[in-house]
mmCIF file of C-alpha atoms in Angstrom:
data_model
loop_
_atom_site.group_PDB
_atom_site.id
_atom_site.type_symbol
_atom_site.label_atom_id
_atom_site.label_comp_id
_atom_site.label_asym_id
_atom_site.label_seq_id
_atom_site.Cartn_x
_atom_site.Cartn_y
_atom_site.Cartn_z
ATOM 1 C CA UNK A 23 -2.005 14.675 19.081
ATOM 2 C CA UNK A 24 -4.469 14.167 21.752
ATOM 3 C CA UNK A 25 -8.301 13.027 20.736
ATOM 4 C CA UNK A 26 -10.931 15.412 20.775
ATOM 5 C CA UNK A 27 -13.348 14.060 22.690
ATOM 6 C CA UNK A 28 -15.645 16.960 21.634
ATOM 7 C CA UNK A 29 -15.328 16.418 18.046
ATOM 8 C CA UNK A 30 -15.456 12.263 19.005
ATOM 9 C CA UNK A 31 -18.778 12.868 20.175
ATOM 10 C CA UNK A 32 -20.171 14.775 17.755
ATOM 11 C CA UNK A 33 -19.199 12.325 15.052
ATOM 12 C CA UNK A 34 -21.300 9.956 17.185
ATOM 13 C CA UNK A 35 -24.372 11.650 16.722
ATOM 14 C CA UNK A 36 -24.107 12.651 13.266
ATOM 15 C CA UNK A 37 -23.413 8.899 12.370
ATOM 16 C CA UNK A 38 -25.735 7.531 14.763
ATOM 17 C CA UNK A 39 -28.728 9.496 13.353
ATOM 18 C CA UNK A 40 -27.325 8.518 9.648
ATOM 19 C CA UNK A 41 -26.600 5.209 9.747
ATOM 20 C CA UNK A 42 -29.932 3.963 12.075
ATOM 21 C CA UNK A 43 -32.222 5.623 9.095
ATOM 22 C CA UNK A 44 -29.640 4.286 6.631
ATOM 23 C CA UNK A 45 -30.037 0.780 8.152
ATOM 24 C CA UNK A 46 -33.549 1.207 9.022
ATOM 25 C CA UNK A 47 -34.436 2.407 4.716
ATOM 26 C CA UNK A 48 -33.586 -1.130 3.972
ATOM 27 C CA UNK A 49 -34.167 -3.102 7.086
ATOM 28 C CA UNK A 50 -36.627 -4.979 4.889
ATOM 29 C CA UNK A 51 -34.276 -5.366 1.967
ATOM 30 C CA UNK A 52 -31.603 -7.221 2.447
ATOM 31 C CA UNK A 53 -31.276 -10.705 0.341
ATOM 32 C CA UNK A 54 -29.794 -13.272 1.498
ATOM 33 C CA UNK A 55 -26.516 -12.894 -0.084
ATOM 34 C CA UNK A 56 -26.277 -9.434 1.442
ATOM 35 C CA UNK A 57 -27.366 -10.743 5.026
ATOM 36 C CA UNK A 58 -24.696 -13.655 4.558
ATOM 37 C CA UNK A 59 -22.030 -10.979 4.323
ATOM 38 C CA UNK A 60 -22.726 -9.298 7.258
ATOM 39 C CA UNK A 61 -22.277 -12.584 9.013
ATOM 40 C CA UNK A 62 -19.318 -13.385 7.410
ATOM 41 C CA UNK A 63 -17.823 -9.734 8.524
ATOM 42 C CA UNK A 64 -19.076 -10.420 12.087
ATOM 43 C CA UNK A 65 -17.270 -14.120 12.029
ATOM 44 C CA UNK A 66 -14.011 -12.357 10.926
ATOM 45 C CA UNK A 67 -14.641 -10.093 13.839
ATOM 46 C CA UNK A 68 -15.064 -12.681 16.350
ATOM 47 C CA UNK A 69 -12.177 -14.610 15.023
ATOM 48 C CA UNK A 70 -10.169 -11.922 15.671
ATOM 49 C CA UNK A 71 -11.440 -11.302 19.212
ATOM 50 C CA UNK A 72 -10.286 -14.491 19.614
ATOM 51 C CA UNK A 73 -7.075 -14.243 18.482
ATOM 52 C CA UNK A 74 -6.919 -10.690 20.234
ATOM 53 C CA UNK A 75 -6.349 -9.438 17.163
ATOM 54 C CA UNK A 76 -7.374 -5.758 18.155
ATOM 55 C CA UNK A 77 -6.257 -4.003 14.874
ATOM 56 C CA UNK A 78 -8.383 -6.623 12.790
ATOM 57 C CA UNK A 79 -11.075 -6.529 14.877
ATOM 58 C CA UNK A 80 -11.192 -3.168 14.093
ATOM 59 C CA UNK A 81 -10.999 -3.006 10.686
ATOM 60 C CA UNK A 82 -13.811 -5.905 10.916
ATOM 61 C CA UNK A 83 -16.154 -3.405 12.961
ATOM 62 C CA UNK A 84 -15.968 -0.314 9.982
ATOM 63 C CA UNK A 85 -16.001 -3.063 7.334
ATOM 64 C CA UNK A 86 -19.848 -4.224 8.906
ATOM 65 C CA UNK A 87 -21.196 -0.572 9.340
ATOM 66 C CA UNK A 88 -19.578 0.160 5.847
ATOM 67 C CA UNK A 89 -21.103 -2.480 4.067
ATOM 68 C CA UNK A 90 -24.389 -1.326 5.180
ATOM 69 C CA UNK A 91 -23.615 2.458 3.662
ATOM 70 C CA UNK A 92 -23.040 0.055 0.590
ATOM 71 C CA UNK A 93 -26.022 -2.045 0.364
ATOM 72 C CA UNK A 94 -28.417 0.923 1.041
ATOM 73 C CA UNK A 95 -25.973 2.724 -2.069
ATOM 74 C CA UNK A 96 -25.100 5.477 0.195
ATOM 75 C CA UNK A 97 -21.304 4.598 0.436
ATOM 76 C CA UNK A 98 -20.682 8.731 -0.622
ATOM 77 C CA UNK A 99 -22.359 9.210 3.007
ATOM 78 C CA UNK A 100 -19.921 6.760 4.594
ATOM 79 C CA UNK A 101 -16.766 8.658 2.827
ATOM 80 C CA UNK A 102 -17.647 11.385 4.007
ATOM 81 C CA UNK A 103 -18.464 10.252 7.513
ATOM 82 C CA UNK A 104 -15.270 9.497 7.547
ATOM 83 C CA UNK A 105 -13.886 12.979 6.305
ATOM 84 C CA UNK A 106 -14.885 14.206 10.023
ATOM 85 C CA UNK A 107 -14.754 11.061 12.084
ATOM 86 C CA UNK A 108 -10.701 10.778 12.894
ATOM 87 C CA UNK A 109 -11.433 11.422 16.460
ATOM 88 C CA UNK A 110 -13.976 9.265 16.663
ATOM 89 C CA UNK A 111 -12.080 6.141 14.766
ATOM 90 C CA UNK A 112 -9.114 6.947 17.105
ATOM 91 C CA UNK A 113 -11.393 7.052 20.612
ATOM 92 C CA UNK A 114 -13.232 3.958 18.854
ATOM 93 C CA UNK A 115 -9.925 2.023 18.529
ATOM 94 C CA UNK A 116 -8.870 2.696 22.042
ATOM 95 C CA UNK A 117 -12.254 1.334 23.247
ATOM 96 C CA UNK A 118 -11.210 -2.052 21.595
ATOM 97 C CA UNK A 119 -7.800 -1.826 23.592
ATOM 98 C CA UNK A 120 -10.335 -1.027 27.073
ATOM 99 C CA UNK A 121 -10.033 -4.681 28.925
ATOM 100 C CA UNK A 122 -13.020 -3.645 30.733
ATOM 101 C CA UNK A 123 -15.076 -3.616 27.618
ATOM 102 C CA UNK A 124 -15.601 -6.505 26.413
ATOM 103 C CA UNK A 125 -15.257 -6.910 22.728
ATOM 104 C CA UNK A 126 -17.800 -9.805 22.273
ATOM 105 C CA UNK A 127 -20.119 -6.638 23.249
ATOM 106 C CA UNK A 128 -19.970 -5.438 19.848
ATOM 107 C CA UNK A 129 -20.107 -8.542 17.895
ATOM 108 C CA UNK A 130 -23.065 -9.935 19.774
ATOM 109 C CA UNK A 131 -24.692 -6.322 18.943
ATOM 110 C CA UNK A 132 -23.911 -6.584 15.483
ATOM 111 C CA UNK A 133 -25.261 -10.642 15.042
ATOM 112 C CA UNK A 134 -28.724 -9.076 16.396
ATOM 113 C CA UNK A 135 -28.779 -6.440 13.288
ATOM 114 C CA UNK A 136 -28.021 -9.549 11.343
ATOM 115 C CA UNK A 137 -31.177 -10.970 12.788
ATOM 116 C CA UNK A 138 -33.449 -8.497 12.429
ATOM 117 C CA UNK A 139 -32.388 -7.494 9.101
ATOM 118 C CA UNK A 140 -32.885 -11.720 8.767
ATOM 119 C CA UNK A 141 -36.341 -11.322 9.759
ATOM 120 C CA UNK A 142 -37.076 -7.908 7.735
ATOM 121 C CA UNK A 143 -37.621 -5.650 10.392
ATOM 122 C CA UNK A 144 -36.820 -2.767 9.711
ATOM 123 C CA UNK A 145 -38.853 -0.664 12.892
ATOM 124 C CA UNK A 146 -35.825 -3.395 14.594
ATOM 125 C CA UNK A 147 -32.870 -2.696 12.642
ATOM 126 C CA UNK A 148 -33.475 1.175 13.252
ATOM 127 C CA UNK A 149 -33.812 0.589 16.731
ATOM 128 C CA UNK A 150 -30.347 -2.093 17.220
ATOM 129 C CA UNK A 151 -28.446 0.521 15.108
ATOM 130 C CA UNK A 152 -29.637 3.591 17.037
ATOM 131 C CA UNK A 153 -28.739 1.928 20.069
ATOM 132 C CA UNK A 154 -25.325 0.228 19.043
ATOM 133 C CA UNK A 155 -24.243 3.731 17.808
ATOM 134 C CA UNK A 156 -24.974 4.868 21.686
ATOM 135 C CA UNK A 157 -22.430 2.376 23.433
ATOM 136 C CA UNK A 158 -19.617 5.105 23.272
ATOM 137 C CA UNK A 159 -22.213 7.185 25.772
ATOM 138 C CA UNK A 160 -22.142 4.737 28.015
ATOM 139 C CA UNK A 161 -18.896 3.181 27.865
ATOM 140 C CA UNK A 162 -17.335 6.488 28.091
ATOM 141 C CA UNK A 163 -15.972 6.850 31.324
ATOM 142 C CA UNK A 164 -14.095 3.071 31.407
ATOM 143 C CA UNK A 165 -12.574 4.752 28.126
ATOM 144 C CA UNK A 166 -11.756 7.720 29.950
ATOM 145 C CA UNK A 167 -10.485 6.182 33.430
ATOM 146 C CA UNK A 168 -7.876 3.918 31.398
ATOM 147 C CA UNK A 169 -6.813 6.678 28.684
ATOM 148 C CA UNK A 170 -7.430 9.918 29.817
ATOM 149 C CA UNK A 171 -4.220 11.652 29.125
ATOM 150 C CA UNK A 172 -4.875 10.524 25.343
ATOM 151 C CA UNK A 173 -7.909 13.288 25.171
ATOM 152 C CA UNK A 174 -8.422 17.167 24.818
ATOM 153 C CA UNK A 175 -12.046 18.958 25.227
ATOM 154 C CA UNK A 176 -13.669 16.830 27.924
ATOM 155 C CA UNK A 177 -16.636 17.661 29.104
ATOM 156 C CA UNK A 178 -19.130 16.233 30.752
ATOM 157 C CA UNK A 179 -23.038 16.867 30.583
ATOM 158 C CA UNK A 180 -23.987 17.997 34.486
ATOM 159 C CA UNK A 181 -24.567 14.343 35.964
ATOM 160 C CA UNK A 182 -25.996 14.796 39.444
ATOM 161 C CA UNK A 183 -27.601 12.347 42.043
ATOM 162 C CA UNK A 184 -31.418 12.557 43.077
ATOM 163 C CA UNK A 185 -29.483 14.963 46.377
ATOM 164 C CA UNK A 186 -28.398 17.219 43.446
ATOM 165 C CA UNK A 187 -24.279 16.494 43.928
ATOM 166 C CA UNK A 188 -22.475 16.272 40.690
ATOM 167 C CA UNK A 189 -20.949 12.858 39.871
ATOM 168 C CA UNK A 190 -18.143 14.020 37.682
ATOM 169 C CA UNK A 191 -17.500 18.207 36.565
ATOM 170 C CA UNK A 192 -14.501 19.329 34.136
ATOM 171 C CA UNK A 193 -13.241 22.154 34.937
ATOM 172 C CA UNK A 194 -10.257 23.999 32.916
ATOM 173 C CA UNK A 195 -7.680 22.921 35.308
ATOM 174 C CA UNK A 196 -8.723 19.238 34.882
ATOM 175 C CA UNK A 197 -11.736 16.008 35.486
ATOM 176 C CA UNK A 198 -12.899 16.472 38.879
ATOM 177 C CA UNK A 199 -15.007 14.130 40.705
ATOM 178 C CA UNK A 200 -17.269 15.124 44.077
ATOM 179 C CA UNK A 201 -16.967 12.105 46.371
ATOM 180 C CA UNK A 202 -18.255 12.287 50.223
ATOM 181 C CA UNK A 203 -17.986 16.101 50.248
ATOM 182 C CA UNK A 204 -14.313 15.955 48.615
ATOM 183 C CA UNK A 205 -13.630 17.145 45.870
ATOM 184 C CA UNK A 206 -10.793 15.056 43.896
ATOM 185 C CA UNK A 207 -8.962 16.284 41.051
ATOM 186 C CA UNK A 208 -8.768 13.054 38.771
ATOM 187 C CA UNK A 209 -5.643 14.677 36.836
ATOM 188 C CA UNK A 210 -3.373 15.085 39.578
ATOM 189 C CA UNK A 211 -5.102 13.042 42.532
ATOM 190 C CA UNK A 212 -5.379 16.352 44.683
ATOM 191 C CA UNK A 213 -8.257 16.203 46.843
ATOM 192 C CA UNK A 214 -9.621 19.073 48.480
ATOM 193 C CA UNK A 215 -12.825 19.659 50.575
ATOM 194 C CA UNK A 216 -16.441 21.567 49.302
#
């Protein structure tokens, strides 16, 4: 079955307001022991960027945002994240897969977490967590451009330049894209004139 992007996205925000106060109640917390985990999660990640190893890596990127359900003892949270969150694991996996998106991207994201939980920020850690749970906003479209056929329920928030043309509309017959006063349909590369 296709991936909901709807439901993807929506998962996204539920998480990313979750886990940034999750991560942010013990930003100032974490021993040593716990910190030294996180790193050794990340290291298995990188390892297996470097291996291209894109099912481990995976595994390796839930296993760091888990852990942190686990050390602030909300792991009942995290299950149940996950109850909703199939659409958002399966658009997360393809991201990994994305060439264009570099996978060192999330690993250097999650060493700076490490840091700041290092230093016992926890104003920081909010902040990384917040913002790490907003890549899929902006890595979206490279998603989207490689895999589109793999989704259902795209749509796209009205993006417009400061002249007020759209950058990219859905409509129900498919992703269309205003460029120079065409109008292209990205599904079936039909272009037709506003």
């Amino acid at each position: 079955t296709r991936i909901d992007l709807k439901k993807s996205l929506d998962a996204r925000y539920a998480r990313q307001l979750l886990e940034s106060n999750i991560a942010g109640s013990i930003g100032d917390q974490l021993t040593d022991d716990q910190i030294q985990t996180l790193s050794d999660i990340t290291s298995k990640q990188t390892t297996a960027s470097s291996r291209d190893q894109i099912q481990r890596f995976f595994q390796m990127d839930n296993a760091f945002h888990e852990q942190i359900y686990r050390f602030a003892d909300k792991g009942n949270i995290w299950n149940w994240l996950l109850t909703f969150s199939t659409d958002l694991n399966r658009y997360r996996l393809l991201r990994v897969y994305d060439a264009n998106l570099p996978m060192d991207r999330l690993t250097d994201e999650h060493k700076a977490i490490i840091a700041a939980f290092a230093a016992h920020d926890a104003d920081k850690v909010r902040q990384l967590v917040y913002s790490h749970l907003n890549l899929m906003l902006s890595e979206q479209q490279s998603v989207l451009d490689k895999f589109l056929n793999y989704f259902t329920n795209i749509k796209y928030p009205p993006q417009r330049y400061s002249d007020g043309t759209h950058l990219l509309q859905v409509c129900q017959k498919g992703v269309w894209a205003h460029v120079d006063g065409y109008t292209i349909n990205v599904m079936s590369r039909i272009c037709v004139h506003e």
